Coordinates of C-alpha atoms and ligand atoms in Angstrom, one line a residue:
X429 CA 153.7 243.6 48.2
X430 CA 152.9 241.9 45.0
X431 CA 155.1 238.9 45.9
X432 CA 152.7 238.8 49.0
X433 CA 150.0 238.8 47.1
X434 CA 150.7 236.1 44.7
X435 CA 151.8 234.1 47.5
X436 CA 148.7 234.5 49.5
X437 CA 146.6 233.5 46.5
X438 CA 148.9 230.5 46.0
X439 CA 148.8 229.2 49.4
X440 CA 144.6 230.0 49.1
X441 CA 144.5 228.0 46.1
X442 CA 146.5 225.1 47.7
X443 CA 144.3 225.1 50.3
X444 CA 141.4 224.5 48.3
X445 CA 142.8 222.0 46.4
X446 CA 143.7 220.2 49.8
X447 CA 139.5 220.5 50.9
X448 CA 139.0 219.2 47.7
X449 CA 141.2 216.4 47.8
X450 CA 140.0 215.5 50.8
X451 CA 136.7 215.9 49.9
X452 CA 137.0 213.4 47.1
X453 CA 139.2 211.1 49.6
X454 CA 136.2 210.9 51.9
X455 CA 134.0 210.6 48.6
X456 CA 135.5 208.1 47.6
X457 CA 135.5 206.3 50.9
X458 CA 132.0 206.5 51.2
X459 CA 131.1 204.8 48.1
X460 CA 133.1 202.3 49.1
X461 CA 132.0 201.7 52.2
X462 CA 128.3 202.2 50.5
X463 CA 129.0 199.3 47.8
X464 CA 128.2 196.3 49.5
X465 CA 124.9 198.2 50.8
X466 CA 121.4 195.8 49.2
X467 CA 119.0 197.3 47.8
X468 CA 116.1 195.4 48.6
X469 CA 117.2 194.2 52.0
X470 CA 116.9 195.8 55.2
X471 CA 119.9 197.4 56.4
X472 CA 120.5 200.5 59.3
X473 CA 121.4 203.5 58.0
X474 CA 124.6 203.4 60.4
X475 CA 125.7 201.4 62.8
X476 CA 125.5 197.6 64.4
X477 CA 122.7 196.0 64.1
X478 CA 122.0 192.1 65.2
X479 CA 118.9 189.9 65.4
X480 CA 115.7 191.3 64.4
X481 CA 113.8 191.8 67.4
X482 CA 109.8 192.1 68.4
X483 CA 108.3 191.9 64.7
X484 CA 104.7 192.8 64.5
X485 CA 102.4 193.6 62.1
X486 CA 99.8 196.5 63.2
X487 CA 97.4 198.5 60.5
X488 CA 99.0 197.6 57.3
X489 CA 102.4 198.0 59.0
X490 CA 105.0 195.7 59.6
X491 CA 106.9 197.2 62.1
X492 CA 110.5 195.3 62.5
X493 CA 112.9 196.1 65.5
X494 CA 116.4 195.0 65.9
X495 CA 119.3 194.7 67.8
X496 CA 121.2 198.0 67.6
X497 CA 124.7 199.4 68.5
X498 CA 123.7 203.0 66.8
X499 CA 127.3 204.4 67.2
X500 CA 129.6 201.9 66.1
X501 CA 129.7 199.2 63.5
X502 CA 130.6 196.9 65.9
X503 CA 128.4 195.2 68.4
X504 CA 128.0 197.4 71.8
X505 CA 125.3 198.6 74.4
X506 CA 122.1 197.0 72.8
X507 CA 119.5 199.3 71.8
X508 CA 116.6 198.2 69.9
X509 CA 116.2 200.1 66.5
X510 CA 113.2 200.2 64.6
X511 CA 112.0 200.0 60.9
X512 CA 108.3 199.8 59.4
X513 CA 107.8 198.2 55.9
X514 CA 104.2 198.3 53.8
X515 CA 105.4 195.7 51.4
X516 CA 108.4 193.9 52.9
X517 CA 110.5 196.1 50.4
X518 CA 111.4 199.2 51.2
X519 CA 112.2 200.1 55.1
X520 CA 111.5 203.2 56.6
X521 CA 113.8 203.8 59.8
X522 CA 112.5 205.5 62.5
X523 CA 113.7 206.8 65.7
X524 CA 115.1 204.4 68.5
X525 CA 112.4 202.7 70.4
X526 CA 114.4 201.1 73.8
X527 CA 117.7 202.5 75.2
X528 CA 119.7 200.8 77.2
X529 CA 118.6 201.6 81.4
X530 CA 119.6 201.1 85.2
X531 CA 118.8 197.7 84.2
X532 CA 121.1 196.9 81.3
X533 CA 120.7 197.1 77.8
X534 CA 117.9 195.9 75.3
X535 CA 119.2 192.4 74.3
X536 CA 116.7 190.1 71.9
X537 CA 112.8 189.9 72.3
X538 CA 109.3 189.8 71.1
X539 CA 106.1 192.0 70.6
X540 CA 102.6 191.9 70.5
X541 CA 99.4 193.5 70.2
X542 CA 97.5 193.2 73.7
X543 CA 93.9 193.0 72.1
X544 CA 92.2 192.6 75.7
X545 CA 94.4 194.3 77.5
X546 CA 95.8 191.8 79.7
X547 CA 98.5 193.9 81.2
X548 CA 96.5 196.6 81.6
X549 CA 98.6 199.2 79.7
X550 CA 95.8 200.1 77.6
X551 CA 93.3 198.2 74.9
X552 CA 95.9 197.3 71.7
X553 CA 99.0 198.5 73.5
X554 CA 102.0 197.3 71.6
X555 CA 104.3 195.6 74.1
X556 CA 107.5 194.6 73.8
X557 CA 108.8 191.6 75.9
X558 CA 112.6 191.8 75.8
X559 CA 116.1 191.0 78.0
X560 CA 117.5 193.3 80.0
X561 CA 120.9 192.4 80.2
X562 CA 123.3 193.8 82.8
X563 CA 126.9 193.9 82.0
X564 CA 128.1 194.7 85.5
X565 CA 126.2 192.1 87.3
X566 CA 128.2 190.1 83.8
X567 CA 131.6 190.9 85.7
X568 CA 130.6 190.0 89.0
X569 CA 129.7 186.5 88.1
X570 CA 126.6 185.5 89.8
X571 CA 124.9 184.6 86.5
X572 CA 121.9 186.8 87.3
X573 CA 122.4 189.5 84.7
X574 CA 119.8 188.5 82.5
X575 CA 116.2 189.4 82.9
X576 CA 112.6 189.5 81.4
X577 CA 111.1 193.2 81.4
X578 CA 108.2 195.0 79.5
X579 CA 107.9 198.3 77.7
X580 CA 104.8 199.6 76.1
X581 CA 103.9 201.7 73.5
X582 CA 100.1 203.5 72.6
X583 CA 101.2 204.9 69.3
X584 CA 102.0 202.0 67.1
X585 CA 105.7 201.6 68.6
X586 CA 106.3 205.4 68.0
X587 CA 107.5 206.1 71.8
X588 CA 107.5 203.6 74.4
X589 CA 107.2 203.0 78.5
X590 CA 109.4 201.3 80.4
X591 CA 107.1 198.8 82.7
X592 CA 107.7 200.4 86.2
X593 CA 107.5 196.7 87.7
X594 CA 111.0 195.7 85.4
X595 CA 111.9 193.0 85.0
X596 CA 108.7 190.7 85.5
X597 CA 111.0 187.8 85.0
X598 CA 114.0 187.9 87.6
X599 CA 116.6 185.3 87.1
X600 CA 116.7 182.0 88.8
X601 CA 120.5 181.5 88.4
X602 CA 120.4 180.5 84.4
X603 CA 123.8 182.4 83.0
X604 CA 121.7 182.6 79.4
X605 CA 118.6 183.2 80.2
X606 CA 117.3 185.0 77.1
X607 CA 115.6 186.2 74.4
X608 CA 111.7 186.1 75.4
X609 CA 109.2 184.6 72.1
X610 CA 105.5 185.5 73.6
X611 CA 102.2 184.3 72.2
X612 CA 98.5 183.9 72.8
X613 CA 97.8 180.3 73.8
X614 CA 94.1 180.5 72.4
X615 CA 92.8 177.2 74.0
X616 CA 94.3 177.5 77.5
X617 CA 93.4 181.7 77.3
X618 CA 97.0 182.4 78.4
X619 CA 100.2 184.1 77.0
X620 CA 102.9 181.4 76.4
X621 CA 106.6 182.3 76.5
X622 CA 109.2 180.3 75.0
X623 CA 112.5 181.3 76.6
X624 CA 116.7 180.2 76.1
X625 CA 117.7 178.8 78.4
X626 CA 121.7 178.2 78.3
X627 CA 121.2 174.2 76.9
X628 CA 117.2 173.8 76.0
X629 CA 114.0 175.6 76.0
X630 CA 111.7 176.6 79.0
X631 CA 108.1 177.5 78.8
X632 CA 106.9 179.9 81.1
X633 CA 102.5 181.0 81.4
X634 CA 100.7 184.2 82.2
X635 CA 97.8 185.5 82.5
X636 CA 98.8 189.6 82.6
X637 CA 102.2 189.4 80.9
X638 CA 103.5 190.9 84.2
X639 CA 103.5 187.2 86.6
X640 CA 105.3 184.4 85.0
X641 CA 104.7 180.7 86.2
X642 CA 107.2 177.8 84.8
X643 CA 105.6 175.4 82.6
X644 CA 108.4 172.5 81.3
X645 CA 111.6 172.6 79.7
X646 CA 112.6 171.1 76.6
X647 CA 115.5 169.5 74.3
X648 CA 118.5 168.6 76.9
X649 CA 118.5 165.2 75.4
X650 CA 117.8 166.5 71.4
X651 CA 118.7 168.4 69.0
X652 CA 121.7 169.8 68.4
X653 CA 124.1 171.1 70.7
X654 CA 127.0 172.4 69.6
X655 CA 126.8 175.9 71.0
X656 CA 124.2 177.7 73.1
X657 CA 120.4 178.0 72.4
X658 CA 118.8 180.9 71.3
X659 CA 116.3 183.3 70.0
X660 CA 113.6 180.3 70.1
X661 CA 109.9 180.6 68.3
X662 CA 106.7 178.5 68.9
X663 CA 104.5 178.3 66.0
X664 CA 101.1 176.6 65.6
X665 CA 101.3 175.4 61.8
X666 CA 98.4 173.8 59.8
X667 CA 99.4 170.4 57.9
X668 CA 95.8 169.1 56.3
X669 CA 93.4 169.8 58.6
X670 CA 95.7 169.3 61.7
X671 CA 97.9 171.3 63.3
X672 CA 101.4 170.7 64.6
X673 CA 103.9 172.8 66.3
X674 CA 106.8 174.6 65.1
X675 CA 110.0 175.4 67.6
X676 CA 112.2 177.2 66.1
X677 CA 115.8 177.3 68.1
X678 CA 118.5 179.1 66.8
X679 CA 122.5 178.3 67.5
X680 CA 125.8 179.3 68.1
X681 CA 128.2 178.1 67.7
X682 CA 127.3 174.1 66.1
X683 CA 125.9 174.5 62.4
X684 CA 126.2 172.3 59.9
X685 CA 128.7 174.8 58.2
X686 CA 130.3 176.0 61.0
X687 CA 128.9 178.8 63.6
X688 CA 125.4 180.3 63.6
X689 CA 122.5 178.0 62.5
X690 CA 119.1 178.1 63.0
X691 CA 117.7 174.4 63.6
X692 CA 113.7 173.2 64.4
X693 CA 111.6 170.7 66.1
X694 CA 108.2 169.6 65.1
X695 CA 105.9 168.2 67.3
X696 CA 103.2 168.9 69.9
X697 CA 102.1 171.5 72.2
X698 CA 99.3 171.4 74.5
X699 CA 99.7 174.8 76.6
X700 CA 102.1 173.3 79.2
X701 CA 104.6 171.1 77.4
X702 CA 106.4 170.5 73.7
X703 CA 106.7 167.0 72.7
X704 CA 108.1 165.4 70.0
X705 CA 109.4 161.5 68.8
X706 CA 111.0 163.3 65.7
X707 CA 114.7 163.4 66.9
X708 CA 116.5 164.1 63.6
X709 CA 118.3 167.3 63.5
X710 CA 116.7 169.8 61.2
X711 CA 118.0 173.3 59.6
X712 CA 115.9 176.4 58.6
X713 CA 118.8 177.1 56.2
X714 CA 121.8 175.2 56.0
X715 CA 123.9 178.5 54.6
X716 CA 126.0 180.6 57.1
X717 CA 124.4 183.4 56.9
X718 CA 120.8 183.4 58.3
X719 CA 120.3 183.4 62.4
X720 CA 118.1 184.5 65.0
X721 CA 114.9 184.6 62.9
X722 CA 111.8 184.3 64.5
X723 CA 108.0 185.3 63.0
X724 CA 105.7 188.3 62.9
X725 CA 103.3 188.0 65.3
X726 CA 99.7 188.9 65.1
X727 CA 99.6 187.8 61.3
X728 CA 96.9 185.2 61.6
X729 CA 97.8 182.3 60.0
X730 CA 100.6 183.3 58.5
X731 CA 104.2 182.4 59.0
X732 CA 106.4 185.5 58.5
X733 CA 109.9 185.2 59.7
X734 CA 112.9 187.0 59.0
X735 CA 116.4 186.2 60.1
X736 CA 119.8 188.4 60.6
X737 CA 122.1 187.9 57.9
X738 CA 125.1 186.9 59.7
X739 CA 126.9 184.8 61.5
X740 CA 128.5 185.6 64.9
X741 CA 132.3 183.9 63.5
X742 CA 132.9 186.9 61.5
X743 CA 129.8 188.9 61.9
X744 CA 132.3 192.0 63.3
X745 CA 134.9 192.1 60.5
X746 CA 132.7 191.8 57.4
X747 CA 133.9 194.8 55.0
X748 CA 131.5 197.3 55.5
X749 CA 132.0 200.3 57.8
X750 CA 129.2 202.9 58.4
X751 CA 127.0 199.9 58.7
X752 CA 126.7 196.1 59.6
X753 CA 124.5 193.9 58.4
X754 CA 121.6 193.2 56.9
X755 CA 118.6 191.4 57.4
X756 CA 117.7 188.4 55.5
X757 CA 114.5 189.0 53.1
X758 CA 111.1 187.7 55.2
X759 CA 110.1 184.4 54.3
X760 CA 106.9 182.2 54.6
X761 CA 107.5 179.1 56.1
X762 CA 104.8 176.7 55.7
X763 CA 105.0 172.3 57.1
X764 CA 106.0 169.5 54.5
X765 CA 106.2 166.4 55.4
X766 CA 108.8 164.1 53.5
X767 CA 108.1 160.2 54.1
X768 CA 106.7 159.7 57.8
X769 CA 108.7 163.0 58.9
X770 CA 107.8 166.7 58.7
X771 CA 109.5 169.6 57.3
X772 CA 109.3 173.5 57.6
X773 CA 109.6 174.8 53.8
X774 CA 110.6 178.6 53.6
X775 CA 109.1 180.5 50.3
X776 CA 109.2 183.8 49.2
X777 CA 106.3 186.3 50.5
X778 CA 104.0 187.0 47.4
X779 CA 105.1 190.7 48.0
X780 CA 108.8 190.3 47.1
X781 CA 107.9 187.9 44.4
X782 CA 106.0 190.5 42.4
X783 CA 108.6 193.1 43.0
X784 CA 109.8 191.5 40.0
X785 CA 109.6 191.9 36.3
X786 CA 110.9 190.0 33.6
X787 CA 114.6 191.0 32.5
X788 CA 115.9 188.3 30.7
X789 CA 113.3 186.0 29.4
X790 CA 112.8 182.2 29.6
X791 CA 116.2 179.8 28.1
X792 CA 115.1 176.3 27.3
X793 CA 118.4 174.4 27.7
X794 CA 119.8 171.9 24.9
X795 CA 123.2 172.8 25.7
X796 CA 125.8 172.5 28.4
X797 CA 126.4 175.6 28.8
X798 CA 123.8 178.9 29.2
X799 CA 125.5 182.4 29.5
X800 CA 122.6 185.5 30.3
X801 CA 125.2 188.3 29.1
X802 CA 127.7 190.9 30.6
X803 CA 125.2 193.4 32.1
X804 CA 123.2 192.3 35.3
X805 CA 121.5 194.2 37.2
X806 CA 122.8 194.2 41.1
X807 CA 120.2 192.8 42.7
X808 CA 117.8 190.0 40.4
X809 CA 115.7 187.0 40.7
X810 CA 117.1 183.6 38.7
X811 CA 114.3 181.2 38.3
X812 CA 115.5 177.8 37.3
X813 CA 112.6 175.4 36.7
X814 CA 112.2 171.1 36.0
X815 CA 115.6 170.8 35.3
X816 CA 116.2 166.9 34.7
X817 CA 118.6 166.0 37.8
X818 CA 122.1 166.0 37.3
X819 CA 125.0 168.4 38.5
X820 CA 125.4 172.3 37.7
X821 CA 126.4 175.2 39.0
X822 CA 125.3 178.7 38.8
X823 CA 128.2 181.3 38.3
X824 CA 127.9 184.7 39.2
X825 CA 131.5 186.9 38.0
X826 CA 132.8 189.9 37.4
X827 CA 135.0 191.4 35.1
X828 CA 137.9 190.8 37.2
X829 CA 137.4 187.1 37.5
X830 CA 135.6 186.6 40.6
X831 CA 133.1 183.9 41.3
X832 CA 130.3 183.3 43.1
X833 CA 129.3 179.3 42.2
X834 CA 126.1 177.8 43.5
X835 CA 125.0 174.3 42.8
X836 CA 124.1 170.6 43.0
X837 CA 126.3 167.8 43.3
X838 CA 124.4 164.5 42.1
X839 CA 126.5 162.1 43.7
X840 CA 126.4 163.5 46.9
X841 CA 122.7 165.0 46.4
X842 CA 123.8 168.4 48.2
X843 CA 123.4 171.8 47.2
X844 CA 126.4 174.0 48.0
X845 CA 127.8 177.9 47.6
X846 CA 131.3 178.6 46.9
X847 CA 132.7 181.9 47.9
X848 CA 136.1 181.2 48.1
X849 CA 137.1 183.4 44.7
X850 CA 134.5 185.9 45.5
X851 CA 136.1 188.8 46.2
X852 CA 137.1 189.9 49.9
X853 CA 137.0 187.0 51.5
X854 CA 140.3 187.1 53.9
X855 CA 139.2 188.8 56.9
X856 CA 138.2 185.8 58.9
X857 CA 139.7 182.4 57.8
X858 CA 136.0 180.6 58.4
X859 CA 134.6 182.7 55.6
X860 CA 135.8 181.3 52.4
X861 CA 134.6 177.8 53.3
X862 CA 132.1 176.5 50.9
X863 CA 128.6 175.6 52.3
X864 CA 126.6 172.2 52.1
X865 CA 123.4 171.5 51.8
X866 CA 121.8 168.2 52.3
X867 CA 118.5 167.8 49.2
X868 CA 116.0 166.6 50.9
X869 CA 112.9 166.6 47.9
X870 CA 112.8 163.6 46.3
X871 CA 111.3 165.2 42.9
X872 CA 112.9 163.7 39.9
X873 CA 113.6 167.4 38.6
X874 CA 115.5 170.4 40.4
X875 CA 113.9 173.7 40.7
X876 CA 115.6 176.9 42.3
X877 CA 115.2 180.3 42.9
X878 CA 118.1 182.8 43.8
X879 CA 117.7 185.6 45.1
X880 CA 120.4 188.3 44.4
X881 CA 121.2 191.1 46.0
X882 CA 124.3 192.9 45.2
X883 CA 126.3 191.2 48.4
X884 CA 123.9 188.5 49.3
X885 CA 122.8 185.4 47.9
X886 CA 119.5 183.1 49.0
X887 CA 118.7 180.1 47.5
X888 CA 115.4 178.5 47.8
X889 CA 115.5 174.7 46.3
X890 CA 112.7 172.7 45.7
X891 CA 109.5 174.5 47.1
X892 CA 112.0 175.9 50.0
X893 CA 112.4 172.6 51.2
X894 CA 116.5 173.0 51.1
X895 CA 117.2 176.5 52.0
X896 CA 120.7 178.7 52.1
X897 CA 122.2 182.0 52.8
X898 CA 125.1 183.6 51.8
X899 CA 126.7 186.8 52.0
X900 CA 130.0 187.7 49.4
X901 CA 131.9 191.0 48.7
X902 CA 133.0 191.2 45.3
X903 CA 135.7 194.1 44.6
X904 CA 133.5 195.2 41.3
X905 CA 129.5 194.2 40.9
X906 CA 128.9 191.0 39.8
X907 CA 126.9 191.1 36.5
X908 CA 127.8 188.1 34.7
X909 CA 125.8 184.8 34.9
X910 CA 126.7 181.1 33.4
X911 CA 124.6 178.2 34.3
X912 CA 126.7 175.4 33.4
X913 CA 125.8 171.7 33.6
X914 CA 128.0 168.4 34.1
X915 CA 126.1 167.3 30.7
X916 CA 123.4 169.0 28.6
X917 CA 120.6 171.1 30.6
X918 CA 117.5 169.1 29.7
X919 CA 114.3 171.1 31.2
X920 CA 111.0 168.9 31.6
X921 CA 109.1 172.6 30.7
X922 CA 110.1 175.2 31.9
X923 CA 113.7 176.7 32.0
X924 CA 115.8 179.8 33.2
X925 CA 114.6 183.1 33.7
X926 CA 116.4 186.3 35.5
X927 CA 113.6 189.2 36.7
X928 CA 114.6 192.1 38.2
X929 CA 113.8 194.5 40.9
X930 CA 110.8 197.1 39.4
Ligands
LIG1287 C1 121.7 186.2 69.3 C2 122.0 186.9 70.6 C3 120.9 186.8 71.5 C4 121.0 188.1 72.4 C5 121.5 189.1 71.4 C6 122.4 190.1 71.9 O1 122.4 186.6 68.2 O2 123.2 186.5 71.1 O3 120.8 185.6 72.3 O4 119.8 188.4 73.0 O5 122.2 188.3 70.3 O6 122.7 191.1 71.0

């Protein structure tokens, strides 16, 4: 009996040594999976997620949708999640706005605030312009299976309506036929849609959101074409006094690094047609890892756009588990223009910028060599200011030798990121590659911020004139810096400063 006992209580104690162990196991697999998670970045709480979808800012809110496969890290049926933000910062997640329907899933899309209430769904309805996307007309090939629809919402994008009417925008016989930008044409008192269409662009005009008349199509014969176009923006930007238009067209595959690229037109719009005699092919951000961004809408005057931090080669197999991807961080983008030719510059909001504070201060140079210490913080601002042009590079390590390097190269006047050594880096062959990016200020000093965030790297060079995005997954954080120059770093004032997150 006693034997029976002790056996029992062995076996009990076995047992919960077992739930422990597997208790840690899962623990333990958890954290991993958590590690590569940013901090100040958007990301689902689980899940796919893809482009961000209808961004628009509504009583101190800026509500952010996106492209969501909710149970599975993989992308799936497209739903269209949704997060609000006050400051750009932090992300509150909130239930699902758009399942998928009869009529297919939620693929990419816009939102708006219908002030007069065109569509008659109610005065300020939010609604959402999006593609319906039907996977079994997909098998049956007739290349209808993408569609324009509506949904509506009357509590600030809380719950939403499907329009009974679905979809307002049948297909003509475009096989990509996609991803609806809609905005109020002020001068022509119309709503304006910029759609993808497979090669170029086609605007389409309406008066109730709900009848759609073809306008013109743009960019067979420019632009680049190395994969198919879409997630397109129009934006009406101010350049002294006058105002010129913005199209943003993002695509896949065909960037200047290989895969998904966002690249931009400037020109003219005058409510039926784009124009433009500027031909040269220009990139929102020449690193792999920012796609599909488009702008807030009803912001005024101001640019807002934020991209998914991605890029469709590998997008699927990047090492995280319970969740995938992240966006980018919201950026301004505002017109330069360089010699006789314009330029979209992307800055950091004010918002993120004062998120800030002062960690390591201010290094004036004199040497070749600058080294900010063993103890970074995950995610942190580097400032480098009026450096006197030559070559450098920024390191980022850990203390198992992995390497992050961003720089310039003076001969070639590019900037470039280097992930090759950074830690996992072997699960898709295009990954490792190290990125290029033309300089296109011709300031006689180099000025930078970076933007770190545990697995993410942005770079903003020269006002934002040479932008780039990067994603890396180091086995252990990355908390070491170097700045290291091919000669002495001579600053004209200013010099290198690290903030981080408050
Ligand atoms: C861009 C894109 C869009 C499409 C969506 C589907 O990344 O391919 O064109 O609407 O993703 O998830």
């Amino acid at each position: 009996m006693i034997r029976l006992m002790k056996y029992g209580a062995m076996m009990l104690l076995l047992s919960i040594a077992g739930t422990c162990l597997a208790q840690i196991e899962q623990q333990q697999q958890e954290d991993c999976e958590e590690k590569y998670r940013p901090i100040y970045h958007f990301t689902p709480n689980q899940g796919w997620m893809n482009d961000p979808n209808g961004m628009v800012y509504l009583n101190g809110n800026y509500h952010l949708f996106f492209q969501h496969n909710p149970d599975k890290p993989v992308w799936g049926p497209m739903h269209w999640g949704h997060a609000t933000s006050k400051d750009l910062i932090h992300w509150d997640e909130k239930k699902i706005a758009l399942y998928p329907d009869s009529l297919g899933t939620i693929f990419s899309g816009s939102a708006l605030i219908d002030k007069h209430n065109t569509a008659g769904f109610g005065k300020g309805a939010m609604v959402a312009i999006f593609t319906h996307h039907n996977h079994q007309e997909e098998d049956r090939k007739t290349g209808l299976h993408q569609n324009q629809s509506l949904a509506y919402s009357l509590d600030e994008g809380t719950t939403w309506t499907k329009y009974k009417g679905n979809p307002v925008l049948p297909n003509p016989g475009i096989w990509d036929f996609r991803d609806p930008k809609v905005m109020w044409h002020e001068l022509s008192h119309r709503w304006i849609m910029t759609l993808a269409t497979k090669d170029c662009i086609t605007f389409y005009s309406s008066k109730d959101l709900k009848s759609w008349k073809k306008e013109s199509e743009f960019g067979k014969q420019v632009g680049a074409h190395g994969g198919v176009w879409e997630c397109p923006d129009l934006i009406p930007m101010r350049y002294k006094g006058t105002t010129k238009w913005v199209l943003l067209v993002s695509i896949n595959p065909g960037g200047p690094n290989g895969g998904s690229v966002t690249q931009y037109f400037v020109g003219d719009f005058d409510g039926h047609q784009f124009r433009t005699d500027d031909t040269k092919i220009k990139w929102l951000d020449w690193g792999p890892d920012n796609y599909a961004g488009v702008t807030w809408s009803n912001l005024e005057d101001r640019h807002l756009m934020i991209g998914w931090m991605s890029n469709w080669q590998y997008a699927n197999e990047v090492p995280t588990t319970r969740w995938r991807s992240s966006s980018t961080i919201p950026r301004v983008l505002s017109l330069d223009k360089i010699g006789q030719s314009f330029y979209v510059a992307s800055t950091v909001p004010k918002e993120l910028e004062n998120a800030f504070r002062p960690f390591k201060k201010y290094h004036s140079g004199g040497t070749k060599e600058v080294s900010f210490g063993q103890h970074l913080p995950q995610a942190y601002r580097l400032d480098l200011t009026d450096l006197k042009q030559q070559s450098f590079k920024v390191i980022l390590s850990n203390d198992i030798g992995e390497e992050l390097v961003i720089g310039y190269r003076q001969d070639k006047n590019e900037y470039y990121i280097d992930r090759a050594k950074s830690g996992e880096v072997s699960f898709n062959a295009e990954f490792p590659k190290t990125a290029f990016a033309q300089r296109l200020s011709a300031n006689s000093t180099l000025s930078l911020q970076l933007y770190v965030d545990v697995s993410s790297v942005e770079l903003f060079a020269d006002g934002g004139l040479t932008a780039m995005t990067s994603l890396f997954f180091p086995k252990n954080p990355m908390t070491r810096i170097r700045i290291v120059g091919d000669k002495k770093l001579e600053f004209k004032e200013l010099g290198i400063s690290i903030f981080e997150i408050k």
